[in-house]
Amino acid sequence: MSLVAQQFGGPSGPAGHLVTRMLARGNAGFNRWVVRELAGFLPAAATVIEVGSGPGVAVAEFARTLPNARIIGVDRSRVVHHSARRRNATAIADGRVILKEGNLDAAISFQPADLVLAVHVVYFWPDPVAELRRIHAALRPGGRVALGYQLRRNMPKPSQRQFPKAGFTLYDSDAEIVGLLADAGFNAPHVRIFGTTERPAGRLATAVA
Ligand SMILES: C[S@@+](CC[C@H](N)C(=O)[O-])C[C@H]1O[C@@H](n2cnc3c(N)ncnc32)[C@H](O)[C@@H]1O
Protein backbone atom coordinates (compact mmCIF):
# COMPACT_ATOMS: atom_id res chain seq x y z
CA MET A 1 0.00 0.00 0.00
CA SER A 2 2.83 2.44 0.65
CA LEU A 3 3.61 1.80 -3.03
CA VAL A 4 0.40 3.68 -3.76
CA ALA A 5 1.56 6.57 -1.54
CA GLN A 6 4.87 6.58 -3.43
CA GLN A 7 2.94 6.86 -6.69
CA PHE A 8 1.24 10.02 -5.41
CA GLY A 9 4.68 11.48 -4.67
CA GLY A 10 5.88 10.75 -8.21
CA PRO A 11 3.71 8.68 -10.57
CA SER A 12 5.80 6.24 -12.62
CA GLY A 13 5.42 3.22 -14.89
CA PRO A 14 2.08 1.76 -16.01
CA ALA A 15 0.51 2.32 -12.55
CA GLY A 16 1.56 5.96 -12.85
CA HIS A 17 -0.89 6.52 -15.71
CA LEU A 18 -3.72 5.22 -13.54
CA VAL A 19 -2.64 7.43 -10.61
CA THR A 20 -2.42 10.43 -12.97
CA ARG A 21 -6.06 9.81 -13.99
CA MET A 22 -7.03 9.56 -10.32
CA LEU A 23 -5.28 12.86 -9.58
CA ALA A 24 -6.97 14.59 -12.52
CA ARG A 25 -10.42 13.38 -11.48
CA GLY A 26 -10.06 13.54 -7.70
CA ASN A 27 -8.33 16.92 -7.43
CA ALA A 28 -9.99 18.83 -10.29
CA GLY A 29 -12.56 20.70 -8.17
CA PHE A 30 -9.94 21.76 -5.63
CA ASN A 31 -7.46 22.85 -8.30
CA ARG A 32 -10.08 24.95 -10.09
CA TRP A 33 -11.12 26.60 -6.81
CA VAL A 34 -7.45 27.33 -6.03
CA VAL A 35 -7.04 29.11 -9.36
CA ARG A 36 -10.23 31.15 -8.81
CA GLU A 37 -8.93 32.21 -5.38
CA LEU A 38 -5.54 33.27 -6.77
CA ALA A 39 -6.34 34.81 -10.15
CA GLY A 40 -7.61 38.07 -8.62
CA PHE A 41 -4.17 38.83 -7.11
CA LEU A 42 -2.38 38.52 -10.43
CA PRO A 43 -1.62 41.03 -13.19
CA ALA A 44 -3.10 40.10 -16.59
CA ALA A 45 0.34 39.21 -17.99
CA ALA A 46 1.50 37.34 -14.88
CA THR A 47 4.22 34.72 -14.76
CA VAL A 48 2.95 31.73 -12.79
CA ILE A 49 5.08 28.69 -11.88
CA GLU A 50 3.38 25.55 -10.62
CA VAL A 51 5.62 23.00 -8.87
CA GLY A 52 4.23 19.46 -9.03
CA SER A 53 1.71 20.37 -11.73
CA GLY A 54 0.69 16.70 -12.18
CA PRO A 55 -1.98 16.25 -14.88
CA GLY A 56 -2.05 20.02 -15.47
CA VAL A 57 -5.56 20.86 -14.29
CA ALA A 58 -4.55 24.09 -12.50
CA VAL A 59 -2.26 25.02 -15.40
CA ALA A 60 -5.22 24.68 -17.81
CA GLU A 61 -7.47 26.70 -15.53
CA PHE A 62 -4.91 29.51 -15.25
CA ALA A 63 -4.45 29.55 -19.04
CA ARG A 64 -8.24 29.82 -19.47
CA THR A 65 -8.69 32.48 -16.73
CA LEU A 66 -5.65 34.62 -17.59
CA PRO A 67 -5.19 34.34 -21.37
CA ASN A 68 -2.28 36.84 -21.37
CA ALA A 69 -0.35 35.11 -18.60
CA ARG A 70 2.58 32.72 -18.98
CA ILE A 71 2.13 29.50 -17.01
CA ILE A 72 5.09 27.20 -16.36
CA GLY A 73 4.30 23.76 -14.93
CA VAL A 74 7.18 21.66 -13.57
CA ASP A 75 6.84 18.09 -12.36
CA ARG A 76 9.50 15.51 -11.60
CA SER A 77 7.33 12.68 -12.94
CA ARG A 78 7.63 11.97 -16.66
CA VAL A 79 4.33 10.07 -16.71
CA VAL A 80 2.11 12.98 -15.63
CA HIS A 81 3.37 15.10 -18.51
CA HIS A 82 1.52 12.98 -21.10
CA SER A 83 -1.75 13.90 -19.48
CA ALA A 84 -0.75 17.54 -18.81
CA ARG A 85 0.36 18.03 -22.43
CA ARG A 86 -2.89 16.64 -23.78
CA ARG A 87 -4.95 18.81 -21.45
CA ASN A 88 -2.99 21.97 -22.39
CA ALA A 89 -2.22 21.27 -26.07
CA THR A 90 -3.66 24.50 -27.48
CA ALA A 91 -2.10 26.80 -24.88
CA ILE A 92 1.26 25.02 -25.34
CA ALA A 93 1.04 25.59 -29.10
CA ASP A 94 0.25 29.28 -28.40
CA GLY A 95 3.34 29.54 -26.16
CA ARG A 96 1.22 30.48 -23.13
CA VAL A 97 1.88 27.21 -21.27
CA ILE A 98 5.30 25.62 -20.84
CA LEU A 99 5.63 22.20 -19.19
CA LYS A 100 9.01 20.99 -17.93
CA GLU A 101 10.15 17.75 -16.36
CA GLY A 102 12.02 18.38 -13.09
CA ASN A 103 11.78 20.51 -9.98
CA LEU A 104 11.69 24.28 -9.51
CA ASP A 105 15.17 24.56 -11.08
CA ALA A 106 13.61 23.59 -14.43
CA ALA A 107 11.73 26.93 -14.35
CA ILE A 108 14.73 29.07 -13.44
CA SER A 109 14.84 30.89 -16.79
CA PHE A 110 11.26 32.14 -16.28
CA GLN A 111 11.93 33.83 -12.95
CA PRO A 112 11.01 36.13 -11.30
CA ALA A 113 7.44 34.87 -10.98
CA ASP A 114 4.35 36.67 -9.70
CA LEU A 115 3.09 33.42 -8.18
CA VAL A 116 4.58 30.02 -7.33
CA LEU A 117 1.93 27.43 -6.61
CA ALA A 118 2.18 23.85 -5.32
CA VAL A 119 -1.01 21.81 -4.77
CA HIS A 120 -0.77 18.63 -2.71
CA VAL A 121 3.04 18.68 -2.94
CA VAL A 122 4.26 19.93 0.46
CA TYR A 123 4.00 16.40 1.98
CA PHE A 124 6.71 15.13 -0.39
CA TRP A 125 9.37 17.78 0.25
CA PRO A 126 12.11 16.29 2.47
CA ASP A 127 13.04 19.81 3.65
CA PRO A 128 9.99 22.05 3.12
CA VAL A 129 11.60 25.22 4.51
CA ALA A 130 14.56 24.85 2.14
CA GLU A 131 12.11 24.30 -0.76
CA LEU A 132 10.08 27.35 0.28
CA ARG A 133 13.27 29.44 0.45
CA ARG A 134 14.00 28.43 -3.14
CA ILE A 135 10.45 29.47 -4.05
CA HIS A 136 10.99 32.80 -2.26
CA ALA A 137 14.07 33.40 -4.40
CA ALA A 138 12.07 32.60 -7.55
CA LEU A 139 9.44 35.30 -6.81
CA ARG A 140 9.53 38.98 -7.61
CA PRO A 141 9.37 41.20 -4.49
CA GLY A 142 5.70 41.22 -3.43
CA GLY A 143 5.02 38.02 -5.38
CA ARG A 144 3.02 35.22 -3.74
CA VAL A 145 3.51 31.62 -2.80
CA ALA A 146 0.41 29.40 -2.60
CA LEU A 147 0.28 25.91 -1.05
CA GLY A 148 -2.76 23.71 -1.57
CA TYR A 149 -2.96 20.93 1.03
CA GLN A 150 -5.17 18.83 3.23
CA LEU A 151 -4.69 18.26 6.96
CA ARG A 152 -4.04 14.72 8.16
CA ARG A 153 -7.46 14.31 9.84
CA ASN A 154 -9.31 15.27 6.65
CA MET A 155 -7.35 12.94 4.36
CA PRO A 156 -8.70 9.55 3.33
CA LYS A 157 -7.82 6.94 5.98
CA PRO A 158 -5.46 4.94 3.68
CA SER A 159 -3.42 8.13 2.99
CA GLN A 160 -3.28 8.89 6.73
CA ARG A 161 -1.72 5.47 7.25
CA GLN A 162 0.43 5.09 4.15
CA PHE A 163 1.96 8.54 3.58
CA PRO A 164 4.05 8.47 6.79
CA LYS A 165 5.08 4.85 6.07
CA ALA A 166 6.37 6.01 2.69
CA GLY A 167 8.41 8.74 4.44
CA PHE A 168 6.09 11.64 3.61
CA THR A 169 5.00 14.32 6.10
CA LEU A 170 1.39 14.99 7.04
CA TYR A 171 0.34 18.16 8.84
CA ASP A 172 -2.07 18.48 11.75
CA SER A 173 -2.75 22.21 11.73
CA ASP A 174 -2.72 25.28 9.51
CA ALA A 175 -0.29 26.79 12.03
CA GLU A 176 2.33 24.20 11.01
CA ILE A 177 2.06 25.25 7.36
CA VAL A 178 2.08 28.96 8.27
CA GLY A 179 5.18 28.27 10.42
CA LEU A 180 7.00 26.78 7.41
CA LEU A 181 6.14 29.87 5.37
CA ALA A 182 7.36 32.21 8.12
CA ASP A 183 10.61 30.22 8.54
CA ALA A 184 11.24 30.59 4.82
CA GLY A 185 10.88 34.39 5.05
CA PHE A 186 7.31 34.90 3.80
CA ASN A 187 4.94 37.52 5.24
CA ALA A 188 1.21 38.07 5.60
CA PRO A 189 0.12 34.39 5.60
CA HIS A 190 -3.53 33.66 4.92
CA VAL A 191 -5.39 30.33 4.95
CA ARG A 192 -8.64 29.67 3.07
CA ILE A 193 -10.77 26.51 3.21
CA PHE A 194 -12.40 24.79 0.24
CA GLY A 195 -15.71 23.26 1.36
CA THR A 196 -17.06 23.63 4.88
CA THR A 197 -15.04 23.99 8.08
CA GLU A 198 -16.53 20.66 9.27
CA ARG A 199 -15.77 18.83 6.01
CA PRO A 200 -12.98 20.69 4.22
CA ALA A 201 -12.12 19.37 0.77
CA GLY A 202 -8.77 21.19 0.79
CA ARG A 203 -6.97 24.24 2.15
CA LEU A 204 -4.94 27.02 0.55
CA ALA A 205 -2.20 28.93 2.35
CA THR A 206 -0.83 32.03 0.65
CA ALA A 207 1.94 34.39 1.71
CA VAL A 208 3.91 37.30 0.27
CA ALA A 209 7.65 37.37 -0.58
C1 LIG B 1 -0.20 14.34 -5.31
S1 LIG B 1 0.43 14.88 -6.84
C2 LIG B 1 -0.49 16.43 -7.06
C3 LIG B 1 -0.58 16.84 -8.50
C4 LIG B 1 -1.42 18.08 -8.76
N1 LIG B 1 -0.81 19.26 -8.21
C5 LIG B 1 -2.82 17.90 -8.23
O1 LIG B 1 -3.23 18.66 -7.34
O2 LIG B 1 -3.51 17.00 -8.71
C6 LIG B 1 2.05 15.45 -6.46
C7 LIG B 1 2.86 15.77 -7.71
O3 LIG B 1 4.01 16.51 -7.31
C8 LIG B 1 5.15 16.02 -8.01
N2 LIG B 1 6.30 16.38 -7.19
C9 LIG B 1 6.55 16.02 -5.90
N3 LIG B 1 7.65 16.62 -5.45
C10 LIG B 1 8.11 17.39 -6.46
C11 LIG B 1 9.24 18.26 -6.60
N4 LIG B 1 10.10 18.47 -5.61
N5 LIG B 1 9.41 18.90 -7.79
C12 LIG B 1 8.54 18.68 -8.82
N6 LIG B 1 7.48 17.87 -8.74
C13 LIG B 1 7.25 17.24 -7.58
C14 LIG B 1 4.86 14.54 -8.21
O4 LIG B 1 5.58 14.00 -9.29
C15 LIG B 1 3.35 14.54 -8.45
O5 LIG B 1 3.01 14.64 -9.81
Coordinates of C-alpha atoms and ligand atoms in Angstrom, one line a residue:
M1 CA 0.0 0.0 0.0
S2 CA 2.8 2.4 0.7
L3 CA 3.6 1.8 -3.0
V4 CA 0.4 3.7 -3.8
A5 CA 1.6 6.6 -1.5
Q6 CA 4.9 6.6 -3.4
Q7 CA 2.9 6.9 -6.7
F8 CA 1.2 10.0 -5.4
G9 CA 4.7 11.5 -4.7
G10 CA 5.9 10.7 -8.2
P11 CA 3.7 8.7 -10.6
S12 CA 5.8 6.2 -12.6
G13 CA 5.4 3.2 -14.9
P14 CA 2.1 1.8 -16.0
A15 CA 0.5 2.3 -12.6
G16 CA 1.6 6.0 -12.8
H17 CA -0.9 6.5 -15.7
L18 CA -3.7 5.2 -13.5
V19 CA -2.6 7.4 -10.6
T20 CA -2.4 10.4 -13.0
R21 CA -6.1 9.8 -14.0
M22 CA -7.0 9.6 -10.3
L23 CA -5.3 12.9 -9.6
A24 CA -7.0 14.6 -12.5
R25 CA -10.4 13.4 -11.5
G26 CA -10.1 13.5 -7.7
N27 CA -8.3 16.9 -7.4
A28 CA -10.0 18.8 -10.3
G29 CA -12.6 20.7 -8.2
F30 CA -9.9 21.8 -5.6
N31 CA -7.5 22.8 -8.3
R32 CA -10.1 25.0 -10.1
W33 CA -11.1 26.6 -6.8
V34 CA -7.4 27.3 -6.0
V35 CA -7.0 29.1 -9.4
R36 CA -10.2 31.1 -8.8
E37 CA -8.9 32.2 -5.4
L38 CA -5.5 33.3 -6.8
A39 CA -6.3 34.8 -10.1
G40 CA -7.6 38.1 -8.6
F41 CA -4.2 38.8 -7.1
L42 CA -2.4 38.5 -10.4
P43 CA -1.6 41.0 -13.2
A44 CA -3.1 40.1 -16.6
A45 CA 0.3 39.2 -18.0
A46 CA 1.5 37.3 -14.9
T47 CA 4.2 34.7 -14.8
V48 CA 3.0 31.7 -12.8
I49 CA 5.1 28.7 -11.9
E50 CA 3.4 25.5 -10.6
V51 CA 5.6 23.0 -8.9
G52 CA 4.2 19.5 -9.0
S53 CA 1.7 20.4 -11.7
G54 CA 0.7 16.7 -12.2
P55 CA -2.0 16.2 -14.9
G56 CA -2.0 20.0 -15.5
V57 CA -5.6 20.9 -14.3
A58 CA -4.5 24.1 -12.5
V59 CA -2.3 25.0 -15.4
A60 CA -5.2 24.7 -17.8
E61 CA -7.5 26.7 -15.5
F62 CA -4.9 29.5 -15.3
A63 CA -4.5 29.5 -19.0
R64 CA -8.2 29.8 -19.5
T65 CA -8.7 32.5 -16.7
L66 CA -5.6 34.6 -17.6
P67 CA -5.2 34.3 -21.4
N68 CA -2.3 36.8 -21.4
A69 CA -0.3 35.1 -18.6
R70 CA 2.6 32.7 -19.0
I71 CA 2.1 29.5 -17.0
I72 CA 5.1 27.2 -16.4
G73 CA 4.3 23.8 -14.9
V74 CA 7.2 21.7 -13.6
D75 CA 6.8 18.1 -12.4
R76 CA 9.5 15.5 -11.6
S77 CA 7.3 12.7 -12.9
R78 CA 7.6 12.0 -16.7
V79 CA 4.3 10.1 -16.7
V80 CA 2.1 13.0 -15.6
H81 CA 3.4 15.1 -18.5
H82 CA 1.5 13.0 -21.1
S83 CA -1.7 13.9 -19.5
A84 CA -0.8 17.5 -18.8
R85 CA 0.4 18.0 -22.4
R86 CA -2.9 16.6 -23.8
R87 CA -4.9 18.8 -21.4
N88 CA -3.0 22.0 -22.4
A89 CA -2.2 21.3 -26.1
T90 CA -3.7 24.5 -27.5
A91 CA -2.1 26.8 -24.9
I92 CA 1.3 25.0 -25.3
A93 CA 1.0 25.6 -29.1
D94 CA 0.3 29.3 -28.4
G95 CA 3.3 29.5 -26.2
R96 CA 1.2 30.5 -23.1
V97 CA 1.9 27.2 -21.3
I98 CA 5.3 25.6 -20.8
L99 CA 5.6 22.2 -19.2
K100 CA 9.0 21.0 -17.9
E101 CA 10.1 17.8 -16.4
G102 CA 12.0 18.4 -13.1
N103 CA 11.8 20.5 -10.0
L104 CA 11.7 24.3 -9.5
D105 CA 15.2 24.6 -11.1
A106 CA 13.6 23.6 -14.4
A107 CA 11.7 26.9 -14.4
I108 CA 14.7 29.1 -13.4
S109 CA 14.8 30.9 -16.8
F110 CA 11.3 32.1 -16.3
Q111 CA 11.9 33.8 -12.9
P112 CA 11.0 36.1 -11.3
A113 CA 7.4 34.9 -11.0
D114 CA 4.3 36.7 -9.7
L115 CA 3.1 33.4 -8.2
V116 CA 4.6 30.0 -7.3
L117 CA 1.9 27.4 -6.6
A118 CA 2.2 23.9 -5.3
V119 CA -1.0 21.8 -4.8
H120 CA -0.8 18.6 -2.7
V121 CA 3.0 18.7 -2.9
V122 CA 4.3 19.9 0.5
Y123 CA 4.0 16.4 2.0
F124 CA 6.7 15.1 -0.4
W125 CA 9.4 17.8 0.2
P126 CA 12.1 16.3 2.5
D127 CA 13.0 19.8 3.6
P128 CA 10.0 22.1 3.1
V129 CA 11.6 25.2 4.5
A130 CA 14.6 24.9 2.1
E131 CA 12.1 24.3 -0.8
L132 CA 10.1 27.4 0.3
R133 CA 13.3 29.4 0.4
R134 CA 14.0 28.4 -3.1
I135 CA 10.5 29.5 -4.0
H136 CA 11.0 32.8 -2.3
A137 CA 14.1 33.4 -4.4
A138 CA 12.1 32.6 -7.6
L139 CA 9.4 35.3 -6.8
R140 CA 9.5 39.0 -7.6
P141 CA 9.4 41.2 -4.5
G142 CA 5.7 41.2 -3.4
G143 CA 5.0 38.0 -5.4
R144 CA 3.0 35.2 -3.7
V145 CA 3.5 31.6 -2.8
A146 CA 0.4 29.4 -2.6
L147 CA 0.3 25.9 -1.0
G148 CA -2.8 23.7 -1.6
Y149 CA -3.0 20.9 1.0
Q150 CA -5.2 18.8 3.2
L151 CA -4.7 18.3 7.0
R152 CA -4.0 14.7 8.2
R153 CA -7.5 14.3 9.8
N154 CA -9.3 15.3 6.6
M155 CA -7.3 12.9 4.4
P156 CA -8.7 9.5 3.3
K157 CA -7.8 6.9 6.0
P158 CA -5.5 4.9 3.7
S159 CA -3.4 8.1 3.0
Q160 CA -3.3 8.9 6.7
R161 CA -1.7 5.5 7.3
Q162 CA 0.4 5.1 4.1
F163 CA 2.0 8.5 3.6
P164 CA 4.1 8.5 6.8
K165 CA 5.1 4.8 6.1
A166 CA 6.4 6.0 2.7
G167 CA 8.4 8.7 4.4
F168 CA 6.1 11.6 3.6
T169 CA 5.0 14.3 6.1
L170 CA 1.4 15.0 7.0
Y171 CA 0.3 18.2 8.8
D172 CA -2.1 18.5 11.8
S173 CA -2.8 22.2 11.7
D174 CA -2.7 25.3 9.5
A175 CA -0.3 26.8 12.0
E176 CA 2.3 24.2 11.0
I177 CA 2.1 25.2 7.4
V178 CA 2.1 29.0 8.3
G179 CA 5.2 28.3 10.4
L180 CA 7.0 26.8 7.4
L181 CA 6.1 29.9 5.4
A182 CA 7.4 32.2 8.1
D183 CA 10.6 30.2 8.5
A184 CA 11.2 30.6 4.8
G185 CA 10.9 34.4 5.0
F186 CA 7.3 34.9 3.8
N187 CA 4.9 37.5 5.2
A188 CA 1.2 38.1 5.6
P189 CA 0.1 34.4 5.6
H190 CA -3.5 33.7 4.9
V191 CA -5.4 30.3 4.9
R192 CA -8.6 29.7 3.1
I193 CA -10.8 26.5 3.2
F194 CA -12.4 24.8 0.2
G195 CA -15.7 23.3 1.4
T196 CA -17.1 23.6 4.9
T197 CA -15.0 24.0 8.1
E198 CA -16.5 20.7 9.3
R199 CA -15.8 18.8 6.0
P200 CA -13.0 20.7 4.2
A201 CA -12.1 19.4 0.8
G202 CA -8.8 21.2 0.8
R203 CA -7.0 24.2 2.2
L204 CA -4.9 27.0 0.5
A205 CA -2.2 28.9 2.3
T206 CA -0.8 32.0 0.7
A207 CA 1.9 34.4 1.7
V208 CA 3.9 37.3 0.3
A209 CA 7.6 37.4 -0.6
Ligands
LIG1 C1 -0.2 14.3 -5.3 S1 0.4 14.9 -6.8 C2 -0.5 16.4 -7.1 C3 -0.6 16.8 -8.5 C4 -1.4 18.1 -8.8 N1 -0.8 19.3 -8.2 C5 -2.8 17.9 -8.2 O1 -3.2 18.7 -7.3 O2 -3.5 17.0 -8.7 C6 2.0 15.4 -6.5 C7 2.9 15.8 -7.7 O3 4.0 16.5 -7.3 C8 5.1 16.0 -8.0 N2 6.3 16.4 -7.2 C9 6.5 16.0 -5.9 N3 7.6 16.6 -5.4 C10 8.1 17.4 -6.5 C11 9.2 18.3 -6.6 N4 10.1 18.5 -5.6 N5 9.4 18.9 -7.8 C12 8.5 18.7 -8.8 N6 7.5 17.9 -8.7 C13 7.3 17.2 -7.6 C14 4.9 14.5 -8.2 O4 5.6 14.0 -9.3 C15 3.4 14.5 -8.4 O5 3.0 14.6 -9.8

